[in-house]
Amino acid sequence: MRHSTYLEVNLSLLAENVELVKKMAPGSTLLPMVKADAYGNGMIPVSQFLAKECGIEILGCASLGEATKLIHECPDLKTKILVFSDTELQNKEWREVYINGQIIPVLHQTSDLETVLKDPFYAHIPLVIKINSGMNRLGFLQEDLELYLPLLRTRGIKHLMTHFARSSQLLQSGDKTNKQYKNFLELKEFLKNADIQIEATSVSNSGAVEQEFGVSETFVRPGLMLYGPPGVSGESTWKGHQISRWVTKIMSTFKVKKGTPIGYGVNVADRDCLMAVLPIGYGDGFLTYMSGTQININGVKGKIFGRVNMDMTFVQFDLSDEHKIKNNDVVEIWSHDYKTIVDLADQAKTIPYQLMCAVSSRIPRIYKVD
Ligand SMILES: *Cc1c(COP(=O)(O)O)cnc(C)c1O
């Protein structure tokens, strides 16, 4: 645990992002993804806020364990919870949790479909079915479903969905996203023609929502953009805010002469400079790929020097900046302006998703409502 190093999560900004998304998808119902601890922002407070303050009625997790944790820690949560990938449907130990219908598995492979269609234990589970329209990770092709048409006809499909592989790129006619959507619509048509009722549909993750693509389906399923970063990489028009700000401080500073070895290993100061030590390291989720990136402290650019340690990190400054960098100064690793996390992710050759998910349990989450 830490004290003056923390992740401040502003839930009012989450509410603003929700409103922006609703405006981009006015005919659609919002199904926020809260998997991976709501992208590092804290699944429990985020889900409770979404349900109580934003009128959300359905949430998305990745694993059954996330869904059961949500229910155990929020017994008064009324939302439905979809489990998108790791449903544990073949794990009999957990099958009871699906019975009351609050937690619903997304079916994405034949073995699970077979179980839910044929085992009387699952006779009342709504069928939520993921189509593989071209991402080729999970989901059914038409030929997989053809074997089950009579059973699907009896049962009806509650929710038919697919997932886009490249919606973070600007849409162009005939591109991968358009092809995936076309495949999805064709398979939907095929099922309808086979007299199978389909109650609801969804296709859009953040990149698609931002481009208002697929937003006429029943649901949209954004994760990333609700927490701040844009769904489209490069030039984005997203008006949302990063709901978190990652705050630390300068724990110590010292001047070093060119040639001085600093910290573990063989990292040697390449010039006379000022070093600041931050109490944040890979044990906090400030991972070693941050080495060499530039961060802004008090308007001065410093460079993450050497390898990030488990508990601390060096930042190198010019000696001329000495008067601007003081012990106990507040440092924002990223701010509520999403450009700061996008820039950091670009420098580290990773994605904002990963920076947010990495923030470890040693970092307290502090919740704020304006
Ligand atoms: C994670 C996920 C989403 C959300 O994706 P973002 O890019 O974070 O908006 C939507 N649908 C499915 C199936 C997912 O797994």
mmCIF file of C-alpha atoms and ligand atoms in Angstrom:
data_model
loop_
_atom_site.group_PDB
_atom_site.id
_atom_site.type_symbol
_atom_site.label_atom_id
_atom_site.label_comp_id
_atom_site.label_asym_id
_atom_site.label_seq_id
_atom_site.Cartn_x
_atom_site.Cartn_y
_atom_site.Cartn_z
ATOM 1 C CA MET A 1 0.000 0.000 0.000
ATOM 2 C CA ARG A 2 1.003 3.592 -0.500
ATOM 3 C CA HIS A 3 -0.311 6.981 0.628
ATOM 4 C CA SER A 4 0.701 9.918 -1.530
ATOM 5 C CA THR A 5 0.988 7.665 -4.574
ATOM 6 C CA TYR A 6 -2.523 6.782 -5.718
ATOM 7 C CA LEU A 7 -4.942 6.492 -8.607
ATOM 8 C CA GLU A 8 -7.655 9.109 -8.295
ATOM 9 C CA VAL A 9 -10.781 7.998 -10.126
ATOM 10 C CA ASN A 10 -13.292 10.743 -10.807
ATOM 11 C CA LEU A 11 -16.673 9.088 -11.224
ATOM 12 C CA SER A 12 -18.297 12.319 -12.416
ATOM 13 C CA LEU A 13 -16.026 12.105 -15.453
ATOM 14 C CA LEU A 14 -17.223 8.532 -15.962
ATOM 15 C CA ALA A 15 -20.798 9.835 -15.971
ATOM 16 C CA GLU A 16 -19.811 12.461 -18.557
ATOM 17 C CA ASN A 17 -18.219 9.813 -20.774
ATOM 18 C CA VAL A 18 -21.375 7.700 -20.462
ATOM 19 C CA GLU A 19 -23.476 10.667 -21.618
ATOM 20 C CA LEU A 20 -21.155 11.295 -24.580
ATOM 21 C CA VAL A 21 -21.399 7.652 -25.636
ATOM 22 C CA LYS A 22 -25.187 7.713 -25.308
ATOM 23 C CA LYS A 23 -25.273 10.701 -27.645
ATOM 24 C CA MET A 24 -23.147 8.839 -30.194
ATOM 25 C CA ALA A 25 -25.422 5.799 -30.037
ATOM 26 C CA PRO A 26 -28.834 7.297 -29.317
ATOM 27 C CA GLY A 27 -30.917 4.308 -30.386
ATOM 28 C CA SER A 28 -28.804 1.769 -28.584
ATOM 29 C CA THR A 29 -28.521 0.558 -24.976
ATOM 30 C CA LEU A 30 -25.170 0.902 -23.246
ATOM 31 C CA LEU A 31 -23.510 -2.305 -22.091
ATOM 32 C CA PRO A 32 -20.312 -1.124 -20.383
ATOM 33 C CA MET A 33 -17.406 -3.529 -20.154
ATOM 34 C CA VAL A 34 -16.107 -3.698 -16.573
ATOM 35 C CA LYS A 35 -13.705 -6.590 -17.126
ATOM 36 C CA ALA A 36 -10.126 -6.461 -15.841
ATOM 37 C CA ASP A 37 -11.170 -4.464 -12.776
ATOM 38 C CA ALA A 38 -12.934 -1.938 -15.009
ATOM 39 C CA TYR A 39 -9.675 -1.454 -16.913
ATOM 40 C CA GLY A 40 -7.833 -0.877 -13.644
ATOM 41 C CA ASN A 41 -10.299 1.680 -12.299
ATOM 42 C CA GLY A 42 -11.930 -0.701 -9.806
ATOM 43 C CA MET A 43 -14.744 -2.984 -10.930
ATOM 44 C CA ILE A 44 -16.810 -2.688 -7.760
ATOM 45 C CA PRO A 45 -17.106 1.122 -7.355
ATOM 46 C CA VAL A 46 -17.307 1.619 -11.115
ATOM 47 C CA SER A 47 -20.097 -0.954 -11.514
ATOM 48 C CA GLN A 48 -22.048 0.404 -8.553
ATOM 49 C CA PHE A 49 -21.782 3.924 -9.901
ATOM 50 C CA LEU A 50 -22.803 2.855 -13.407
ATOM 51 C CA ALA A 51 -25.840 1.047 -12.025
ATOM 52 C CA LYS A 52 -26.933 3.638 -9.463
ATOM 53 C CA GLU A 53 -26.015 6.931 -11.120
ATOM 54 C CA CYS A 54 -25.991 6.180 -14.841
ATOM 55 C CA GLY A 55 -28.990 3.870 -15.126
ATOM 56 C CA ILE A 56 -26.946 0.975 -16.516
ATOM 57 C CA GLU A 57 -28.771 -2.358 -16.459
ATOM 58 C CA ILE A 58 -26.231 -4.736 -17.962
ATOM 59 C CA LEU A 59 -22.449 -5.059 -17.550
ATOM 60 C CA GLY A 60 -19.735 -7.082 -19.248
ATOM 61 C CA CYS A 61 -17.060 -9.183 -17.524
ATOM 62 C CA ALA A 62 -14.481 -11.462 -19.122
ATOM 63 C CA SER A 63 -14.427 -14.237 -16.527
ATOM 64 C CA LEU A 64 -16.952 -15.980 -14.347
ATOM 65 C CA GLY A 65 -14.779 -15.105 -11.348
ATOM 66 C CA GLU A 66 -15.186 -11.406 -12.072
ATOM 67 C CA ALA A 67 -18.949 -11.800 -12.304
ATOM 68 C CA THR A 68 -19.246 -13.738 -9.036
ATOM 69 C CA LYS A 69 -17.000 -11.255 -7.258
ATOM 70 C CA LEU A 70 -19.238 -8.456 -8.462
ATOM 71 C CA ILE A 71 -22.329 -10.197 -7.122
ATOM 72 C CA HIS A 72 -20.750 -11.116 -3.795
ATOM 73 C CA GLU A 73 -19.433 -7.636 -3.151
ATOM 74 C CA CYS A 74 -22.542 -5.839 -4.398
ATOM 75 C CA PRO A 75 -25.481 -7.971 -3.269
ATOM 76 C CA ASP A 76 -27.910 -5.163 -4.131
ATOM 77 C CA LEU A 77 -26.608 -4.772 -7.692
ATOM 78 C CA LYS A 78 -29.569 -5.343 -9.985
ATOM 79 C CA THR A 79 -27.749 -5.430 -13.328
ATOM 80 C CA LYS A 80 -27.395 -8.458 -15.518
ATOM 81 C CA ILE A 81 -23.789 -9.521 -16.004
ATOM 82 C CA LEU A 82 -22.521 -11.088 -19.207
ATOM 83 C CA VAL A 83 -19.423 -13.301 -19.039
ATOM 84 C CA PHE A 84 -17.719 -12.834 -22.384
ATOM 85 C CA SER A 85 -14.956 -15.410 -22.603
ATOM 86 C CA ASP A 86 -13.908 -17.504 -19.602
ATOM 87 C CA THR A 87 -17.363 -18.811 -18.747
ATOM 88 C CA GLU A 88 -16.253 -22.034 -16.960
ATOM 89 C CA LEU A 89 -19.259 -23.777 -18.496
ATOM 90 C CA GLN A 90 -17.383 -27.088 -18.453
ATOM 91 C CA ASN A 91 -16.555 -26.661 -14.754
ATOM 92 C CA LYS A 92 -19.426 -28.320 -12.894
ATOM 93 C CA GLU A 93 -18.295 -26.860 -9.581
ATOM 94 C CA TRP A 94 -19.541 -23.451 -10.674
ATOM 95 C CA ARG A 95 -22.656 -24.223 -12.651
ATOM 96 C CA GLU A 96 -25.072 -23.186 -9.908
ATOM 97 C CA VAL A 97 -24.123 -19.530 -10.283
ATOM 98 C CA TYR A 98 -25.787 -19.417 -13.694
ATOM 99 C CA ILE A 99 -29.134 -20.640 -12.493
ATOM 100 C CA ASN A 100 -30.814 -17.514 -11.162
ATOM 101 C CA GLY A 101 -30.173 -15.747 -14.469
ATOM 102 C CA GLN A 102 -28.288 -12.682 -13.267
ATOM 103 C CA ILE A 103 -24.980 -13.956 -14.646
ATOM 104 C CA ILE A 104 -25.239 -15.005 -18.281
ATOM 105 C CA PRO A 105 -22.532 -16.782 -20.274
ATOM 106 C CA VAL A 106 -21.655 -15.673 -23.781
ATOM 107 C CA LEU A 107 -21.450 -18.880 -25.816
ATOM 108 C CA HIS A 108 -18.519 -18.897 -28.192
ATOM 109 C CA GLN A 109 -17.660 -22.552 -28.844
ATOM 110 C CA THR A 110 -19.514 -25.702 -29.774
ATOM 111 C CA SER A 111 -18.816 -27.589 -26.538
ATOM 112 C CA ASP A 112 -20.507 -24.825 -24.522
ATOM 113 C CA LEU A 113 -23.440 -24.496 -26.913
ATOM 114 C CA GLU A 114 -23.935 -28.256 -26.766
ATOM 115 C CA THR A 115 -23.936 -28.146 -22.946
ATOM 116 C CA VAL A 116 -26.397 -25.282 -22.689
ATOM 117 C CA LEU A 117 -28.748 -26.645 -25.357
ATOM 118 C CA LYS A 118 -28.766 -30.275 -24.260
ATOM 119 C CA ASP A 119 -28.169 -30.426 -20.500
ATOM 120 C CA PRO A 120 -31.552 -29.889 -18.811
ATOM 121 C CA PHE A 121 -29.723 -28.081 -16.014
ATOM 122 C CA TYR A 122 -29.253 -25.135 -18.396
ATOM 123 C CA ALA A 123 -32.715 -25.281 -19.966
ATOM 124 C CA HIS A 124 -33.642 -21.779 -18.793
ATOM 125 C CA ILE A 125 -30.411 -19.973 -19.587
ATOM 126 C CA PRO A 126 -30.887 -17.263 -22.220
ATOM 127 C CA LEU A 127 -28.834 -17.948 -25.329
ATOM 128 C CA VAL A 128 -26.204 -15.292 -25.900
ATOM 129 C CA ILE A 129 -24.157 -16.211 -28.927
ATOM 130 C CA LYS A 130 -20.934 -14.777 -30.283
ATOM 131 C CA ILE A 131 -20.316 -14.989 -34.010
ATOM 132 C CA ASN A 132 -16.851 -15.227 -35.512
ATOM 133 C CA SER A 133 -17.165 -12.673 -38.287
ATOM 134 C CA GLY A 134 -13.445 -12.510 -39.029
ATOM 135 C CA MET A 135 -11.509 -11.815 -35.851
ATOM 136 C CA ASN A 136 -10.853 -15.557 -35.599
ATOM 137 C CA ARG A 137 -10.449 -15.709 -31.851
ATOM 138 C CA LEU A 138 -13.751 -16.939 -30.423
ATOM 139 C CA GLY A 139 -17.199 -17.464 -31.856
ATOM 140 C CA PHE A 140 -19.277 -19.525 -34.247
ATOM 141 C CA LEU A 141 -19.294 -19.738 -38.011
ATOM 142 C CA GLN A 142 -22.511 -20.445 -39.880
ATOM 143 C CA GLU A 143 -21.490 -24.076 -40.373
ATOM 144 C CA ASP A 144 -21.111 -24.532 -36.584
ATOM 145 C CA LEU A 145 -24.631 -23.250 -35.926
ATOM 146 C CA GLU A 146 -26.248 -25.173 -38.795
ATOM 147 C CA LEU A 147 -26.027 -28.347 -36.725
ATOM 148 C CA TYR A 148 -28.196 -26.826 -34.016
ATOM 149 C CA LEU A 149 -30.940 -25.011 -35.940
ATOM 150 C CA PRO A 150 -33.906 -27.005 -34.529
ATOM 151 C CA LEU A 151 -32.750 -26.487 -30.935
ATOM 152 C CA LEU A 152 -32.036 -22.812 -31.580
ATOM 153 C CA ARG A 153 -35.514 -22.454 -33.083
ATOM 154 C CA THR A 154 -37.167 -23.869 -29.969
ATOM 155 C CA ARG A 155 -35.102 -21.785 -27.627
ATOM 156 C CA GLY A 156 -34.674 -18.506 -29.546
ATOM 157 C CA ILE A 157 -31.555 -16.345 -29.327
ATOM 158 C CA LYS A 158 -31.516 -13.683 -26.645
ATOM 159 C CA HIS A 159 -28.509 -11.768 -27.918
ATOM 160 C CA LEU A 160 -26.381 -12.282 -31.026
ATOM 161 C CA MET A 161 -23.044 -10.491 -31.160
ATOM 162 C CA THR A 162 -19.685 -10.222 -32.820
ATOM 163 C CA HIS A 163 -16.430 -8.453 -31.992
ATOM 164 C CA PHE A 164 -14.339 -6.254 -34.311
ATOM 165 C CA ALA A 165 -10.610 -6.786 -34.703
ATOM 166 C CA ARG A 166 -9.660 -3.460 -36.266
ATOM 167 C CA SER A 167 -12.201 -0.841 -35.303
ATOM 168 C CA SER A 168 -9.451 1.333 -33.790
ATOM 169 C CA GLN A 169 -8.504 2.243 -37.353
ATOM 170 C CA LEU A 170 -10.418 4.848 -39.330
ATOM 171 C CA LEU A 171 -13.152 3.127 -41.311
ATOM 172 C CA GLN A 172 -12.846 2.824 -45.055
ATOM 173 C CA SER A 173 -15.338 1.200 -47.356
ATOM 174 C CA GLY A 174 -14.566 -2.468 -47.856
ATOM 175 C CA ASP A 175 -12.127 -2.648 -44.942
ATOM 176 C CA LYS A 176 -11.913 -5.419 -42.359
ATOM 177 C CA THR A 177 -14.506 -3.868 -40.036
ATOM 178 C CA ASN A 178 -17.031 -3.409 -42.836
ATOM 179 C CA LYS A 179 -16.437 -6.997 -43.965
ATOM 180 C CA GLN A 180 -16.917 -8.295 -40.436
ATOM 181 C CA TYR A 181 -20.160 -6.365 -40.068
ATOM 182 C CA LYS A 182 -21.402 -7.663 -43.414
ATOM 183 C CA ASN A 183 -20.619 -11.241 -42.344
ATOM 184 C CA PHE A 184 -22.458 -10.654 -39.087
ATOM 185 C CA LEU A 185 -25.541 -9.255 -40.808
ATOM 186 C CA GLU A 186 -25.559 -12.143 -43.281
ATOM 187 C CA LEU A 187 -25.423 -14.726 -40.526
ATOM 188 C CA LYS A 188 -28.152 -12.880 -38.630
ATOM 189 C CA GLU A 189 -30.292 -12.976 -41.784
ATOM 190 C CA PHE A 190 -29.560 -16.677 -42.232
ATOM 191 C CA LEU A 191 -30.740 -17.411 -38.687
ATOM 192 C CA LYS A 192 -33.876 -15.311 -39.129
ATOM 193 C CA ASN A 193 -34.659 -17.108 -42.367
ATOM 194 C CA ALA A 194 -34.303 -20.365 -40.448
ATOM 195 C CA ASP A 195 -37.144 -19.072 -38.278
ATOM 196 C CA ILE A 196 -34.983 -18.393 -35.244
ATOM 197 C CA GLN A 197 -36.047 -15.477 -33.083
ATOM 198 C CA ILE A 198 -33.264 -13.010 -32.267
ATOM 199 C CA GLU A 199 -34.174 -10.620 -29.493
ATOM 200 C CA ALA A 200 -31.090 -8.411 -29.369
ATOM 201 C CA THR A 201 -27.784 -7.790 -31.126
ATOM 202 C CA SER A 202 -24.497 -5.947 -30.568
ATOM 203 C CA VAL A 203 -21.235 -5.365 -32.412
ATOM 204 C CA SER A 204 -19.591 -2.099 -31.369
ATOM 205 C CA ASN A 205 -16.599 -1.697 -29.090
ATOM 206 C CA SER A 206 -15.057 1.747 -28.448
ATOM 207 C CA GLY A 207 -13.439 2.163 -31.865
ATOM 208 C CA ALA A 208 -16.717 1.403 -33.603
ATOM 209 C CA VAL A 209 -18.818 3.566 -31.260
ATOM 210 C CA GLU A 210 -16.496 6.504 -31.804
ATOM 211 C CA GLN A 211 -17.089 6.139 -35.554
ATOM 212 C CA GLU A 212 -20.806 5.605 -34.940
ATOM 213 C CA PHE A 213 -20.521 2.235 -36.616
ATOM 214 C CA GLY A 214 -22.908 -0.557 -35.652
ATOM 215 C CA VAL A 215 -24.675 1.764 -33.230
ATOM 216 C CA SER A 216 -28.122 0.881 -34.563
ATOM 217 C CA GLU A 217 -27.877 -2.581 -33.004
ATOM 218 C CA THR A 218 -29.626 -3.162 -29.678
ATOM 219 C CA PHE A 219 -26.516 -2.649 -27.535
ATOM 220 C CA VAL A 220 -23.116 -0.991 -27.808
ATOM 221 C CA ARG A 221 -20.279 -2.487 -25.747
ATOM 222 C CA PRO A 222 -17.575 0.105 -25.111
ATOM 223 C CA GLY A 223 -14.901 -0.352 -22.513
ATOM 224 C CA LEU A 224 -11.885 1.830 -23.169
ATOM 225 C CA MET A 225 -13.608 5.106 -24.092
ATOM 226 C CA LEU A 226 -15.742 5.070 -20.939
ATOM 227 C CA TYR A 227 -12.552 5.190 -18.915
ATOM 228 C CA GLY A 228 -10.986 7.920 -21.028
ATOM 229 C CA PRO A 229 -8.777 7.036 -23.959
ATOM 230 C CA PRO A 230 -10.238 7.283 -27.448
ATOM 231 C CA GLY A 231 -11.222 4.110 -29.283
ATOM 232 C CA VAL A 232 -9.652 5.308 -32.515
ATOM 233 C CA SER A 233 -5.876 5.589 -32.667
ATOM 234 C CA GLY A 234 -4.214 8.581 -34.257
ATOM 235 C CA GLU A 235 -6.475 11.534 -35.008
ATOM 236 C CA SER A 236 -9.452 11.150 -32.715
ATOM 237 C CA THR A 237 -12.492 13.335 -32.208
ATOM 238 C CA TRP A 238 -13.351 11.792 -28.843
ATOM 239 C CA LYS A 239 -14.358 14.456 -26.339
ATOM 240 C CA GLY A 240 -14.194 12.324 -23.214
ATOM 241 C CA HIS A 241 -11.830 12.603 -20.278
ATOM 242 C CA GLN A 242 -9.485 10.147 -18.640
ATOM 243 C CA ILE A 243 -11.432 9.286 -15.495
ATOM 244 C CA SER A 244 -8.258 8.436 -13.587
ATOM 245 C CA ARG A 245 -5.211 10.462 -12.737
ATOM 246 C CA TRP A 246 -2.165 8.602 -11.530
ATOM 247 C CA VAL A 247 -0.422 10.655 -8.889
ATOM 248 C CA THR A 248 2.921 10.172 -7.210
ATOM 249 C CA LYS A 249 5.584 12.503 -5.830
ATOM 250 C CA ILE A 250 9.261 13.207 -5.843
ATOM 251 C CA MET A 251 10.711 11.170 -2.987
ATOM 252 C CA SER A 252 14.271 12.422 -3.258
ATOM 253 C CA THR A 253 16.567 14.363 -5.574
ATOM 254 C CA PHE A 254 20.326 14.491 -6.003
ATOM 255 C CA LYS A 255 22.864 15.770 -8.473
ATOM 256 C CA VAL A 256 25.158 13.341 -10.231
ATOM 257 C CA LYS A 257 28.339 13.731 -12.237
ATOM 258 C CA LYS A 258 28.697 12.295 -15.701
ATOM 259 C CA GLY A 259 29.928 8.690 -15.431
ATOM 260 C CA THR A 260 28.307 7.929 -12.057
ATOM 261 C CA PRO A 261 26.662 4.487 -11.939
ATOM 262 C CA ILE A 262 23.039 4.800 -10.843
ATOM 263 C CA GLY A 263 21.020 2.041 -9.189
ATOM 264 C CA TYR A 264 21.073 -1.610 -10.214
ATOM 265 C CA GLY A 265 23.209 -2.852 -13.029
ATOM 266 C CA VAL A 266 25.343 -0.708 -15.243
ATOM 267 C CA ASN A 267 23.327 2.437 -15.907
ATOM 268 C CA VAL A 268 25.742 5.328 -15.904
ATOM 269 C CA ALA A 269 24.816 9.011 -16.052
ATOM 270 C CA ASP A 270 25.640 10.201 -19.573
ATOM 271 C CA ARG A 271 26.083 13.805 -18.392
ATOM 272 C CA ASP A 272 26.038 15.914 -15.255
ATOM 273 C CA CYS A 273 22.380 15.921 -14.281
ATOM 274 C CA LEU A 274 19.722 15.935 -11.614
ATOM 275 C CA MET A 275 18.097 12.662 -10.607
ATOM 276 C CA ALA A 276 14.692 12.487 -8.973
ATOM 277 C CA VAL A 277 13.479 9.275 -7.364
ATOM 278 C CA LEU A 278 9.758 8.497 -7.575
ATOM 279 C CA PRO A 279 8.158 5.971 -5.185
ATOM 280 C CA ILE A 280 6.620 3.987 -8.004
ATOM 281 C CA GLY A 281 7.982 0.920 -9.753
ATOM 282 C CA TYR A 282 7.002 -2.259 -11.519
ATOM 283 C CA GLY A 283 5.509 -3.515 -8.244
ATOM 284 C CA ASP A 284 2.999 -0.701 -8.674
ATOM 285 C CA GLY A 285 2.388 -1.494 -12.320
ATOM 286 C CA PHE A 286 4.771 1.148 -13.618
ATOM 287 C CA LEU A 287 6.397 -1.483 -15.777
ATOM 288 C CA THR A 288 9.907 -1.723 -17.191
ATOM 289 C CA TYR A 289 8.711 -0.640 -20.624
ATOM 290 C CA MET A 290 8.454 2.873 -19.175
ATOM 291 C CA SER A 291 12.256 3.128 -19.284
ATOM 292 C CA GLY A 292 13.333 5.935 -21.570
ATOM 293 C CA THR A 293 9.914 7.582 -21.754
ATOM 294 C CA GLN A 294 9.551 11.268 -21.004
ATOM 295 C CA ILE A 295 7.212 12.565 -18.346
ATOM 296 C CA ASN A 296 6.331 16.098 -17.488
ATOM 297 C CA ILE A 297 6.918 17.334 -13.952
ATOM 298 C CA ASN A 298 6.187 20.981 -13.109
ATOM 299 C CA GLY A 299 6.248 21.754 -16.811
ATOM 300 C CA VAL A 300 9.735 20.272 -17.192
ATOM 301 C CA LYS A 301 10.402 17.168 -19.262
ATOM 302 C CA GLY A 302 12.272 14.412 -17.447
ATOM 303 C CA LYS A 303 13.338 11.047 -18.759
ATOM 304 C CA ILE A 304 12.793 7.720 -16.992
ATOM 305 C CA PHE A 305 16.384 6.707 -16.427
ATOM 306 C CA GLY A 306 17.726 3.149 -16.455
ATOM 307 C CA ARG A 307 15.469 0.258 -15.658
ATOM 308 C CA VAL A 308 12.373 0.815 -13.555
ATOM 309 C CA ASN A 309 12.881 -0.879 -10.166
ATOM 310 C CA MET A 310 10.287 -2.791 -8.177
ATOM 311 C CA ASP A 311 9.601 0.055 -5.762
ATOM 312 C CA MET A 312 11.052 3.160 -7.365
ATOM 313 C CA THR A 313 12.049 4.880 -10.561
ATOM 314 C CA PHE A 314 14.713 7.432 -11.486
ATOM 315 C CA VAL A 315 13.841 10.476 -13.551
ATOM 316 C CA GLN A 316 16.691 12.398 -15.140
ATOM 317 C CA PHE A 317 16.631 16.193 -15.527
ATOM 318 C CA ASP A 318 19.017 18.821 -16.781
ATOM 319 C CA LEU A 319 20.946 20.544 -14.013
ATOM 320 C CA SER A 320 19.433 23.830 -15.191
ATOM 321 C CA ASP A 321 16.022 22.558 -14.039
ATOM 322 C CA GLU A 322 17.237 22.059 -10.486
ATOM 323 C CA HIS A 323 15.179 24.908 -9.036
ATOM 324 C CA LYS A 324 11.963 23.547 -10.579
ATOM 325 C CA ILE A 325 12.185 19.991 -9.248
ATOM 326 C CA LYS A 326 11.786 19.709 -5.480
ATOM 327 C CA ASN A 327 11.321 16.964 -2.957
ATOM 328 C CA ASN A 328 7.640 16.133 -2.347
ATOM 329 C CA ASP A 329 6.469 17.839 -5.528
ATOM 330 C CA VAL A 330 3.374 16.173 -6.920
ATOM 331 C CA VAL A 331 3.905 14.158 -10.095
ATOM 332 C CA GLU A 332 1.130 13.132 -12.472
ATOM 333 C CA ILE A 333 2.085 10.019 -14.412
ATOM 334 C CA TRP A 334 -1.062 10.698 -16.387
ATOM 335 C CA SER A 335 -3.760 13.324 -15.958
ATOM 336 C CA HIS A 336 -7.464 13.657 -16.756
ATOM 337 C CA ASP A 337 -6.436 14.793 -20.240
ATOM 338 C CA TYR A 338 -6.351 11.462 -22.097
ATOM 339 C CA LYS A 339 -3.571 12.778 -24.305
ATOM 340 C CA THR A 340 -1.118 12.183 -21.454
ATOM 341 C CA ILE A 341 -1.815 8.444 -21.225
ATOM 342 C CA VAL A 342 -2.001 8.076 -25.009
ATOM 343 C CA ASP A 343 1.379 9.812 -25.330
ATOM 344 C CA LEU A 344 2.921 7.649 -22.614
ATOM 345 C CA ALA A 345 1.571 4.470 -24.214
ATOM 346 C CA ASP A 346 2.931 5.529 -27.608
ATOM 347 C CA GLN A 347 6.360 6.204 -26.129
ATOM 348 C CA ALA A 348 6.371 2.830 -24.370
ATOM 349 C CA LYS A 349 5.161 1.129 -27.588
ATOM 350 C CA THR A 350 2.106 -0.192 -25.825
ATOM 351 C CA ILE A 351 -1.549 0.801 -25.535
ATOM 352 C CA PRO A 352 -3.469 2.794 -22.912
ATOM 353 C CA TYR A 353 -5.457 -0.377 -22.109
ATOM 354 C CA GLN A 354 -2.290 -2.011 -20.841
ATOM 355 C CA LEU A 355 -1.060 0.995 -18.848
ATOM 356 C CA MET A 356 -4.413 1.206 -17.046
ATOM 357 C CA CYS A 357 -4.768 -2.542 -16.421
ATOM 358 C CA ALA A 358 -1.211 -2.739 -15.089
ATOM 359 C CA VAL A 359 -1.755 -0.396 -12.112
ATOM 360 C CA SER A 360 -1.291 -2.878 -9.279
ATOM 361 C CA SER A 361 -3.084 -3.439 -5.995
ATOM 362 C CA ARG A 362 -0.340 -1.556 -4.124
ATOM 363 C CA ILE A 363 -1.811 1.653 -5.560
ATOM 364 C CA PRO A 364 -4.869 2.822 -3.615
ATOM 365 C CA ARG A 365 -7.834 3.870 -5.740
ATOM 366 C CA ILE A 366 -9.374 7.057 -4.427
ATOM 367 C CA TYR A 367 -12.864 7.832 -5.678
ATOM 368 C CA LYS A 368 -14.134 11.298 -6.247
ATOM 369 C CA VAL A 369 -17.503 12.652 -7.281
ATOM 370 C CA ASP A 370 -17.616 16.354 -8.127
HETATM 371 C C1 LIG B 1 -13.363 -5.907 -24.254
HETATM 372 C C2 LIG B 1 -14.495 -6.062 -25.165
HETATM 373 C C3 LIG B 1 -15.216 -4.930 -25.593
HETATM 374 C C4 LIG B 1 -14.777 -3.522 -25.280
HETATM 375 O O1 LIG B 1 -13.682 -3.169 -26.074
HETATM 376 P P1 LIG B 1 -13.049 -1.698 -25.993
HETATM 377 O O2 LIG B 1 -12.079 -1.681 -27.101
HETATM 378 O O3 LIG B 1 -12.406 -1.583 -24.667
HETATM 379 O O4 LIG B 1 -14.178 -0.751 -26.152
HETATM 380 C C5 LIG B 1 -16.346 -5.149 -26.346
HETATM 381 N N1 LIG B 1 -16.729 -6.408 -26.699
HETATM 382 C C6 LIG B 1 -16.042 -7.496 -26.334
HETATM 383 C C7 LIG B 1 -16.507 -8.843 -26.767
HETATM 384 C C8 LIG B 1 -14.901 -7.375 -25.571
HETATM 385 O O5 LIG B 1 -14.219 -8.452 -25.215
#
